PDB file of C-alpha atoms in Angstrom:
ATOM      1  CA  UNK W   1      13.288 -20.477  -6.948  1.00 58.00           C
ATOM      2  CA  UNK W   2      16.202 -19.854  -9.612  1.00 68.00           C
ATOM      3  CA  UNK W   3      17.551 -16.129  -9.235  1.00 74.00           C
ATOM      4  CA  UNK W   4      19.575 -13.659 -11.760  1.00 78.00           C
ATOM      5  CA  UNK W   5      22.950 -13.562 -11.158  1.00 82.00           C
ATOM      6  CA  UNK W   6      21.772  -9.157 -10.221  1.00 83.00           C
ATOM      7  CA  UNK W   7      19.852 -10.959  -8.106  1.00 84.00           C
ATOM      8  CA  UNK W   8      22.951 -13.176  -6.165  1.00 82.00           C
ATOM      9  CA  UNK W   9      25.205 -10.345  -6.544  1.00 80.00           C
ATOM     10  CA  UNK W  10      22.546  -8.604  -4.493  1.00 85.00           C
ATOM     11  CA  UNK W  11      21.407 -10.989  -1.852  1.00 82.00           C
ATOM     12  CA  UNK W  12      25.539 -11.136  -1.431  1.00 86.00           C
ATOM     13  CA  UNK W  13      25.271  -7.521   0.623  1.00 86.00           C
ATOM     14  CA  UNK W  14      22.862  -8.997   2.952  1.00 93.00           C
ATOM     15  CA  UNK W  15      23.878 -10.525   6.164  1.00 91.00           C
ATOM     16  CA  UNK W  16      20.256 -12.596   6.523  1.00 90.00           C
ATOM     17  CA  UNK W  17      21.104 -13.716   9.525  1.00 92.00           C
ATOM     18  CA  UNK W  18      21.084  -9.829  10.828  1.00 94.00           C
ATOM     19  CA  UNK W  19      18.127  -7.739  11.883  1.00 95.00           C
ATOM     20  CA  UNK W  20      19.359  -4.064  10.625  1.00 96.00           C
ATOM     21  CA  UNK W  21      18.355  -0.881  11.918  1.00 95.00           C
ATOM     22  CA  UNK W  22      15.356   1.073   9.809  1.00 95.00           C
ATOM     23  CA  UNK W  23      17.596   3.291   8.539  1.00 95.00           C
ATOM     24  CA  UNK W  24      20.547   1.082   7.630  1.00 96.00           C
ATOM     25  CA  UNK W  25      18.295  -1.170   6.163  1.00 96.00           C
ATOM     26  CA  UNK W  26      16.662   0.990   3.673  1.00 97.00           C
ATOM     27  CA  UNK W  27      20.315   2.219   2.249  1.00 96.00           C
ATOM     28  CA  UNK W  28      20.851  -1.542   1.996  1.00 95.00           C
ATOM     29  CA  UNK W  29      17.558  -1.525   0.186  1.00 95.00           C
ATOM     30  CA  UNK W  30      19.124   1.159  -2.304  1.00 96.00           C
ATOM     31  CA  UNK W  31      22.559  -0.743  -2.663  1.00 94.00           C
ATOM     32  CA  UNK W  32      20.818  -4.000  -3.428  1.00 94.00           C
ATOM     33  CA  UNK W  33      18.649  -2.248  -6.432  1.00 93.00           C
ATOM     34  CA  UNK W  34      20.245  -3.505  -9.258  1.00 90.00           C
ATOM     35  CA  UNK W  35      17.419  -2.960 -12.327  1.00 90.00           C
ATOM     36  CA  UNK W  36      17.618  -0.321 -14.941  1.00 92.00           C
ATOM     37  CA  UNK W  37      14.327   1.129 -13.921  1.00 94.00           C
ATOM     38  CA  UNK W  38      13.671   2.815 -10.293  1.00 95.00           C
ATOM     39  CA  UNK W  39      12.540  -0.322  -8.799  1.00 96.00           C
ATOM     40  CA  UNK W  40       9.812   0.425  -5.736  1.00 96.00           C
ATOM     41  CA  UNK W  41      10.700  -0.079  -2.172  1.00 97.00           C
ATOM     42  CA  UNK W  42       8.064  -2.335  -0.859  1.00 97.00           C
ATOM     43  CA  UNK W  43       7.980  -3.068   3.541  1.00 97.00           C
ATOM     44  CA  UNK W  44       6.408  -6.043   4.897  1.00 97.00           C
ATOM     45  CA  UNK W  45       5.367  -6.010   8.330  1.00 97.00           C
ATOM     46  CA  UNK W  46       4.260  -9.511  10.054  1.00 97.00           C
ATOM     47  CA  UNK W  47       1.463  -8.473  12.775  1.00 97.00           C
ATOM     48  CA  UNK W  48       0.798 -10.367  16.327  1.00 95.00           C
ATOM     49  CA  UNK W  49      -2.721 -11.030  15.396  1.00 95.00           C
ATOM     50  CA  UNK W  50      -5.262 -13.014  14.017  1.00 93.00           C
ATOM     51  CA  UNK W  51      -6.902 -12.299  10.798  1.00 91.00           C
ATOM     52  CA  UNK W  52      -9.985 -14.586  10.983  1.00 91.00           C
ATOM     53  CA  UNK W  53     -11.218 -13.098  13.967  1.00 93.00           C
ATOM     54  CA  UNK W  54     -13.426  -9.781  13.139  1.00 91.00           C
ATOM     55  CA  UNK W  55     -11.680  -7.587  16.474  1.00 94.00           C
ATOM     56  CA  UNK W  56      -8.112  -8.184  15.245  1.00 95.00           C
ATOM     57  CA  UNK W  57      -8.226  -7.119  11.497  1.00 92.00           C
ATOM     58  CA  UNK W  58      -6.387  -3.935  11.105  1.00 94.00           C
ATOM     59  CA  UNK W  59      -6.761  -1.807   7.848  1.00 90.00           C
ATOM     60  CA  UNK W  60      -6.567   1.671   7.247  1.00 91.00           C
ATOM     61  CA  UNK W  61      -4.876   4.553   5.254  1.00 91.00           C
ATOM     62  CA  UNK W  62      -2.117   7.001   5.717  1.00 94.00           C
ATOM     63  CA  UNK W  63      -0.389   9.686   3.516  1.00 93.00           C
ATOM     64  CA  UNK W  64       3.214   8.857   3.149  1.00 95.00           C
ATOM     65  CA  UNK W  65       4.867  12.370   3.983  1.00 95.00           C
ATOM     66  CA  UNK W  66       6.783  11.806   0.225  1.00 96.00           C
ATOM     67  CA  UNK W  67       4.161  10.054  -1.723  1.00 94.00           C
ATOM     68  CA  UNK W  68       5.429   6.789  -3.423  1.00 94.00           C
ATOM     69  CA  UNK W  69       6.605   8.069  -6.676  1.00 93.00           C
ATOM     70  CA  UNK W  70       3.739   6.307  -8.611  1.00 90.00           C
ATOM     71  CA  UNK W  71       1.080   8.731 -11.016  1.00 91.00           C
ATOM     72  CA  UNK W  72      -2.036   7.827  -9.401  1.00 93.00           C
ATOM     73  CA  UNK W  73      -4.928   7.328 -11.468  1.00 96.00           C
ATOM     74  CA  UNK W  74      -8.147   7.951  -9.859  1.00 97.00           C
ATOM     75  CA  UNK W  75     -11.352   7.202 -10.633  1.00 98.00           C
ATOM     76  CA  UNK W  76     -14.507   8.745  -8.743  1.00 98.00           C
ATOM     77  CA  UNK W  77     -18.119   7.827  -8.643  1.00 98.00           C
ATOM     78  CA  UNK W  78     -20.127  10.726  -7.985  1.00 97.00           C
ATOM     79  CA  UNK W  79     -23.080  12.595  -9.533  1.00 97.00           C
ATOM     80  CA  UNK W  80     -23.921  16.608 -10.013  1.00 97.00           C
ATOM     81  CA  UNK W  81     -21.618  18.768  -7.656  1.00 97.00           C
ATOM     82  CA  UNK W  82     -19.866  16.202  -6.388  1.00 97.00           C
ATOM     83  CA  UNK W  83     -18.862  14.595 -10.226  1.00 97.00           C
ATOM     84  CA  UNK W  84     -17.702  18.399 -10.838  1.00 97.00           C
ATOM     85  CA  UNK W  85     -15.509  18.768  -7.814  1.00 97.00           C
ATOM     86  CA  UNK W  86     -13.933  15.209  -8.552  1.00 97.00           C
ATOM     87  CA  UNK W  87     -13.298  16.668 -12.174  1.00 97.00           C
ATOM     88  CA  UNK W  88     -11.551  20.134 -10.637  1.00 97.00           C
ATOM     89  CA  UNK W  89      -9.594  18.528  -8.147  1.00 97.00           C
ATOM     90  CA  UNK W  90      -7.722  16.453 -10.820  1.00 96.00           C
ATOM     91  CA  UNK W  91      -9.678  12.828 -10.892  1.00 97.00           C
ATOM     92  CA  UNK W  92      -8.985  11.103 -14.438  1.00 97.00           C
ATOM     93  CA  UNK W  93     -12.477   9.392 -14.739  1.00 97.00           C
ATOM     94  CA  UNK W  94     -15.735  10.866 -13.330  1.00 98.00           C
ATOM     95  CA  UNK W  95     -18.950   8.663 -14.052  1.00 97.00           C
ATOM     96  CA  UNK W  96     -22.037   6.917 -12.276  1.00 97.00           C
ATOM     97  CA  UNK W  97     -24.135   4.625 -14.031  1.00 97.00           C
ATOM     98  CA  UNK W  98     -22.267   5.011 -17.300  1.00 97.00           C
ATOM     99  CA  UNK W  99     -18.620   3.643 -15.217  1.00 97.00           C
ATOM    100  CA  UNK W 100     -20.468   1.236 -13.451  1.00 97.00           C
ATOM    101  CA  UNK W 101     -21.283  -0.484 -17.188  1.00 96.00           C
ATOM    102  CA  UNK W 102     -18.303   0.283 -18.712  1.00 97.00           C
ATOM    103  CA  UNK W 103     -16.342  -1.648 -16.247  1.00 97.00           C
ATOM    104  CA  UNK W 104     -18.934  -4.701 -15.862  1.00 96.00           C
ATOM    105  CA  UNK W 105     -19.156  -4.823 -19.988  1.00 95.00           C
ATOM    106  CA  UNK W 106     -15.778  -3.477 -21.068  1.00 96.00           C
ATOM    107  CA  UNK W 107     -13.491  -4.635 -18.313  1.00 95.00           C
ATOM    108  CA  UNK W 108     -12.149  -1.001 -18.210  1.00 97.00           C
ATOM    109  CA  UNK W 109      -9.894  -1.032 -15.287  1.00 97.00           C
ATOM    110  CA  UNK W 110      -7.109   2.051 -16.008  1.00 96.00           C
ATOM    111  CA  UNK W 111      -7.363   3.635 -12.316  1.00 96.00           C
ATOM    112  CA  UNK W 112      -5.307   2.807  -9.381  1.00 95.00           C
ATOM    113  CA  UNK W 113      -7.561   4.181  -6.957  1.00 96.00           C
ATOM    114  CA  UNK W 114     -11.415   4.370  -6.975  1.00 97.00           C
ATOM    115  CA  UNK W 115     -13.326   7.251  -4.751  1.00 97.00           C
ATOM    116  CA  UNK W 116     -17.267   6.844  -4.296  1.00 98.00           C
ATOM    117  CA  UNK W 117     -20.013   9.387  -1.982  1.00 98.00           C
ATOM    118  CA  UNK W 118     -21.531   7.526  -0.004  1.00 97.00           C
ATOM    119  CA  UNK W 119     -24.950   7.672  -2.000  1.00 97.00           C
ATOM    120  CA  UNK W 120     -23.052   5.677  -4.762  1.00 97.00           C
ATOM    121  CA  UNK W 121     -22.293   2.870  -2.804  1.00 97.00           C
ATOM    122  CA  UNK W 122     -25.078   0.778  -3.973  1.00 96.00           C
ATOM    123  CA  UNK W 123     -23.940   0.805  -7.740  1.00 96.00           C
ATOM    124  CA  UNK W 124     -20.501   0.271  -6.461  1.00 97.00           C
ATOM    125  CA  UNK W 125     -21.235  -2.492  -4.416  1.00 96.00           C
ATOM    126  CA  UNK W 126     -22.282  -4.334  -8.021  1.00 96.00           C
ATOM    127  CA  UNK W 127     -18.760  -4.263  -9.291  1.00 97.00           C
ATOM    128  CA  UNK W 128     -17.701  -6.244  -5.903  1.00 95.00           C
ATOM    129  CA  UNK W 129     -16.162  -8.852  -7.187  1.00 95.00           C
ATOM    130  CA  UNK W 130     -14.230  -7.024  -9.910  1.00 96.00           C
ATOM    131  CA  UNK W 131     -13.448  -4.620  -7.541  1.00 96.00           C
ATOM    132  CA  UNK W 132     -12.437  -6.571  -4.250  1.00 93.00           C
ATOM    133  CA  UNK W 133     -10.227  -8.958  -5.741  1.00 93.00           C
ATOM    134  CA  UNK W 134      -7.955  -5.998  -7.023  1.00 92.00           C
ATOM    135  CA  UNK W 135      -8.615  -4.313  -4.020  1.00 89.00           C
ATOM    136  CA  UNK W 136      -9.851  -1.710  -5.421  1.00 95.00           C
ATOM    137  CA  UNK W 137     -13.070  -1.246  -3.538  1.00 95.00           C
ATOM    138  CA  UNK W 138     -14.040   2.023  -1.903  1.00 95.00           C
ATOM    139  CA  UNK W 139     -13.965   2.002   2.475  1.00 92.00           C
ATOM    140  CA  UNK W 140     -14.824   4.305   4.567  1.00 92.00           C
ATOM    141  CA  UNK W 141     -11.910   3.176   6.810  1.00 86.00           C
ATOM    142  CA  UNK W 142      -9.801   4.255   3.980  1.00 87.00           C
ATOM    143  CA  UNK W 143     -11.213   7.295   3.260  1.00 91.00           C
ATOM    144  CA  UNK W 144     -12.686   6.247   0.077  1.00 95.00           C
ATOM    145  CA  UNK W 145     -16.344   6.795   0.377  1.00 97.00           C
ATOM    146  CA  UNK W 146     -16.399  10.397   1.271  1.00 97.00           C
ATOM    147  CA  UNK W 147     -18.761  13.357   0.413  1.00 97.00           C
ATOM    148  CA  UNK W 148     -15.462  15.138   0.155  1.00 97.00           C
ATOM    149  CA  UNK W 149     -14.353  13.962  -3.116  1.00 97.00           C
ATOM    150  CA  UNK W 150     -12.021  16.885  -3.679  1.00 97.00           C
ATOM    151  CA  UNK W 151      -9.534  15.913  -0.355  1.00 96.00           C
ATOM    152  CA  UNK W 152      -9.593  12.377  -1.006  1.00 96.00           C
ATOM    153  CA  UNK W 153      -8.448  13.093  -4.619  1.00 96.00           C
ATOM    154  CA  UNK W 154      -5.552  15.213  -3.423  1.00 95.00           C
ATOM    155  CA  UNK W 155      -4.830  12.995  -0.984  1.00 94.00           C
ATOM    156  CA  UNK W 156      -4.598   9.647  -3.626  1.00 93.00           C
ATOM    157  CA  UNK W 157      -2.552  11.734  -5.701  1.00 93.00           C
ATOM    158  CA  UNK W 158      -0.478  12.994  -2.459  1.00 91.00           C
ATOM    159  CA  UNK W 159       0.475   9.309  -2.125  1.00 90.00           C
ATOM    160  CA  UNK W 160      -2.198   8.321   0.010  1.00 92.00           C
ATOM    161  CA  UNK W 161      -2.017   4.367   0.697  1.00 92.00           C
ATOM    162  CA  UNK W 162      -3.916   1.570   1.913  1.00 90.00           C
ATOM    163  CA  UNK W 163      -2.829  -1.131   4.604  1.00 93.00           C
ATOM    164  CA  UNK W 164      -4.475  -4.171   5.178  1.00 91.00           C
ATOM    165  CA  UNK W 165      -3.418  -7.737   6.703  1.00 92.00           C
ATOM    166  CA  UNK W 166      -3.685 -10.568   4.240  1.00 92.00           C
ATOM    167  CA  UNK W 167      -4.554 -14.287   5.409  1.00 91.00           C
ATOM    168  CA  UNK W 168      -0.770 -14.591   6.749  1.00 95.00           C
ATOM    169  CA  UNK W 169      -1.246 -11.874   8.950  1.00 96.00           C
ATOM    170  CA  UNK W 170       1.303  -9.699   6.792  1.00 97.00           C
ATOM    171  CA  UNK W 171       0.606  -6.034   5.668  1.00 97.00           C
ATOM    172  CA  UNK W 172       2.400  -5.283   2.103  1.00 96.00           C
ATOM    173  CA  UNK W 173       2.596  -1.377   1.230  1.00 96.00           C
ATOM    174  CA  UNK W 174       5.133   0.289  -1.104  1.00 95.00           C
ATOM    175  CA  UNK W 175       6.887   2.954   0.603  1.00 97.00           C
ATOM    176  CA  UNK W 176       8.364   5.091  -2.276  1.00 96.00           C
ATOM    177  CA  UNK W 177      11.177   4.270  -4.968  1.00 96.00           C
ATOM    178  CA  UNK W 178      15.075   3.827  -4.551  1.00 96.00           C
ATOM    179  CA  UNK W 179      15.775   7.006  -6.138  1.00 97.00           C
ATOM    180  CA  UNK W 180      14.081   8.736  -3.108  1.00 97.00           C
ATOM    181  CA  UNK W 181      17.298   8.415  -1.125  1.00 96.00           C
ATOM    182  CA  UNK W 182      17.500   6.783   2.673  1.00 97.00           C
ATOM    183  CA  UNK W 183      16.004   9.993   4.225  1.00 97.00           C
ATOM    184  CA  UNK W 184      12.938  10.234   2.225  1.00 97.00           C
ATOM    185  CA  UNK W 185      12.044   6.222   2.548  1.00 98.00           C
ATOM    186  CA  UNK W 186      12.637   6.420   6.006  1.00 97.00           C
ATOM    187  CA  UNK W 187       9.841   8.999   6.849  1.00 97.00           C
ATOM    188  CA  UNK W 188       7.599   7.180   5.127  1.00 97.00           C
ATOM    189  CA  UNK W 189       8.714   4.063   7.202  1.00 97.00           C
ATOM    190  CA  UNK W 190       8.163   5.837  10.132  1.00 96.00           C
ATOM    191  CA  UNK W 191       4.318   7.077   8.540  1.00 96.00           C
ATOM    192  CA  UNK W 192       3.808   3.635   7.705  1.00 97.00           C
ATOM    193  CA  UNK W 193       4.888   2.148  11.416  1.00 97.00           C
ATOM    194  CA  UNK W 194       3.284   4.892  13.243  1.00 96.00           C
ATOM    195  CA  UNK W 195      -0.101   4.234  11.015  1.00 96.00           C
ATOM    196  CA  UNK W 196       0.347   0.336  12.147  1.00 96.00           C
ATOM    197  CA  UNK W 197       1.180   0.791  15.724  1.00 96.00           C
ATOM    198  CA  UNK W 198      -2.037   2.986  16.379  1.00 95.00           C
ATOM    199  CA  UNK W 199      -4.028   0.809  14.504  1.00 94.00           C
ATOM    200  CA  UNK W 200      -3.255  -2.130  16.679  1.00 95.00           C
ATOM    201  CA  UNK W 201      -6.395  -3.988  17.899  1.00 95.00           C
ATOM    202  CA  UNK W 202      -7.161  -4.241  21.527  1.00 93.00           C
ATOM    203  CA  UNK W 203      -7.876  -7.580  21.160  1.00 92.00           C
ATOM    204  CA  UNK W 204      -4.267  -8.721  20.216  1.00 90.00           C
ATOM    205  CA  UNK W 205      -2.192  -9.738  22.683  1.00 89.00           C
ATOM    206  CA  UNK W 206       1.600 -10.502  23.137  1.00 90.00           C
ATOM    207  CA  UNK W 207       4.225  -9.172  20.512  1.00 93.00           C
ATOM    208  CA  UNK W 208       2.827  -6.972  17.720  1.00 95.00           C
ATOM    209  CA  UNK W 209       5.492  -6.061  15.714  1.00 96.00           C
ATOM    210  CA  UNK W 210       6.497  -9.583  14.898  1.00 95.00           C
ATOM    211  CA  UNK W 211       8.857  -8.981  11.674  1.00 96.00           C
ATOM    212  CA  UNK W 212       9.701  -6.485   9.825  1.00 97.00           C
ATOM    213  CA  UNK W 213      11.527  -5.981   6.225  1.00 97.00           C
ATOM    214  CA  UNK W 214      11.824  -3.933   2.947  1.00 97.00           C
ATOM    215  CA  UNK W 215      13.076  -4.829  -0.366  1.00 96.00           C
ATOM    216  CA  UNK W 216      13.592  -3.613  -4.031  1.00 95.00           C
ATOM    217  CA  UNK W 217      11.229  -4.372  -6.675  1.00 92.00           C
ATOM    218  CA  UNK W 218      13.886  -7.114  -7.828  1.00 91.00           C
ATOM    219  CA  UNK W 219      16.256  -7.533  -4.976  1.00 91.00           C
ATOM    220  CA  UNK W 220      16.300  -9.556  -1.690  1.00 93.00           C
ATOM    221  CA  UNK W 221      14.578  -8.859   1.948  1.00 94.00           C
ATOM    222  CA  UNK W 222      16.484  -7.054   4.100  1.00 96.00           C
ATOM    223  CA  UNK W 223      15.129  -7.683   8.054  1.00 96.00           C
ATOM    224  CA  UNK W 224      14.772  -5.262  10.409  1.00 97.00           C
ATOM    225  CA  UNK W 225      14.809  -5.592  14.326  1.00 94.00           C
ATOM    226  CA  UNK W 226      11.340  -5.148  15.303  1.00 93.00           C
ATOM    227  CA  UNK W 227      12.002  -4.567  19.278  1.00 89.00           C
ATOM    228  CA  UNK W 228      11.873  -1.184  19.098  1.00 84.00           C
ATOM    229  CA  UNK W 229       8.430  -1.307  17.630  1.00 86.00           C
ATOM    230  CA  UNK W 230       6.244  -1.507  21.020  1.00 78.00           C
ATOM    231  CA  UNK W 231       3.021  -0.095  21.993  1.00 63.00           C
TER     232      UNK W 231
END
């Protein structure tokens, strides 16, 4: 793959043969941020597991202590009380039925996150395969089906985010933007880590923590030594 010469001037502050420290590796991750816009720190964490089997998957939330510096756009499916409280506690699209249609027929899809009660799940479950692919489809294990609509709202907007392992066995997740400064990314490394490490299976065995690294929107990986990341 060709690179930007922002890009090789970049990747030039990066010893790859190094594993950093956390926190030395997110003020590389600042350093290395060369775009005009405040590019997103993203950390990708390679898990000691295997995700075809159905007792090592590992998926969950957790509220990054500083959000990620994103607006999140949330859309709720809910009816009566529960469509009201979604609409007080700040959701930008409230519907049912109506939502349902208007994404199967008009491909609306201007929400980042999407909130269901439970007794919406089976109009929900239609939109599956617009839904999934974008993952975009309420949980439970997420907190995303919920009778309390209001929390899970706040919480979105809070900077609530989802982890999940994809086919490689790696979990993506942005952790916030460079203008956040090294203090700021690095609690919600450790949010992120700490929300990993409980979630390990008890079927995995060996190393968990097999890689670790962060990077800019449009700059290089930096690696971080996983060894201190035991359970």
């Amino acid at each position: 793959m060709k690179h930007g010469k922002k890009y090789i001037d970049s990747a030039k502050l990066v010893d790859r043969t190094k594993q950093y420290e956390a926190a030395e590796a997110l003020e590389l991750c600042i350093k290395t941020a060369k775009a005009k816009f405040d590019e997103t720190v993203e950390m990708h964490v390679r898990l000691g597991v295997d995700s075809r089997q159905a007792d090592q998957q590992v998926r969950g939330a957790v509220v990054l202590p500083n959000g990620t510096g994103k607006h999140v756009r949330v859309a709720v499916f809910a009816k009566g009380d529960k469509a009201d409280a979604a609409t007080a506690a700040g959701a930008e699209i409230v519907g049912a039925e109506d939502l349902m249609e208007r994404i199967q027929k008009e491909g609306f899809l201007d929400f980042d996150v999407v909130i269901a009660t439970p007794d919406m799940m089976g109009i929900v479950g239609r939109l599956g395969k617009i839904l999934g692919p974008r993952k975009l489809m309420p949980n439970p294990k997420a907190g995303t089906v919920t009778p309390d609509v209001a929390k899970a709202i706040t919480e979105a907007k809070a900077g609530k985010i989802e982890y999940r392992l994809d086919k490689t066995n790696i979990v993506h997740c942005p952790i916030g933007k460079v203008s956040f400064g090294t203090e700021k990314l690095q609690e919600n490394f450790d949010a992120l880590m700490g929300a990993l490490l409980k979630a390990k299976p008890a079927a995995a065995k060996g190393q968990y923590i097999k890689s670790c690294a962060v990077s800019p929107t449009m700059g290089p990986g930096i690696k971080i030594n996983p060894a201190k990341f035991t359970v």
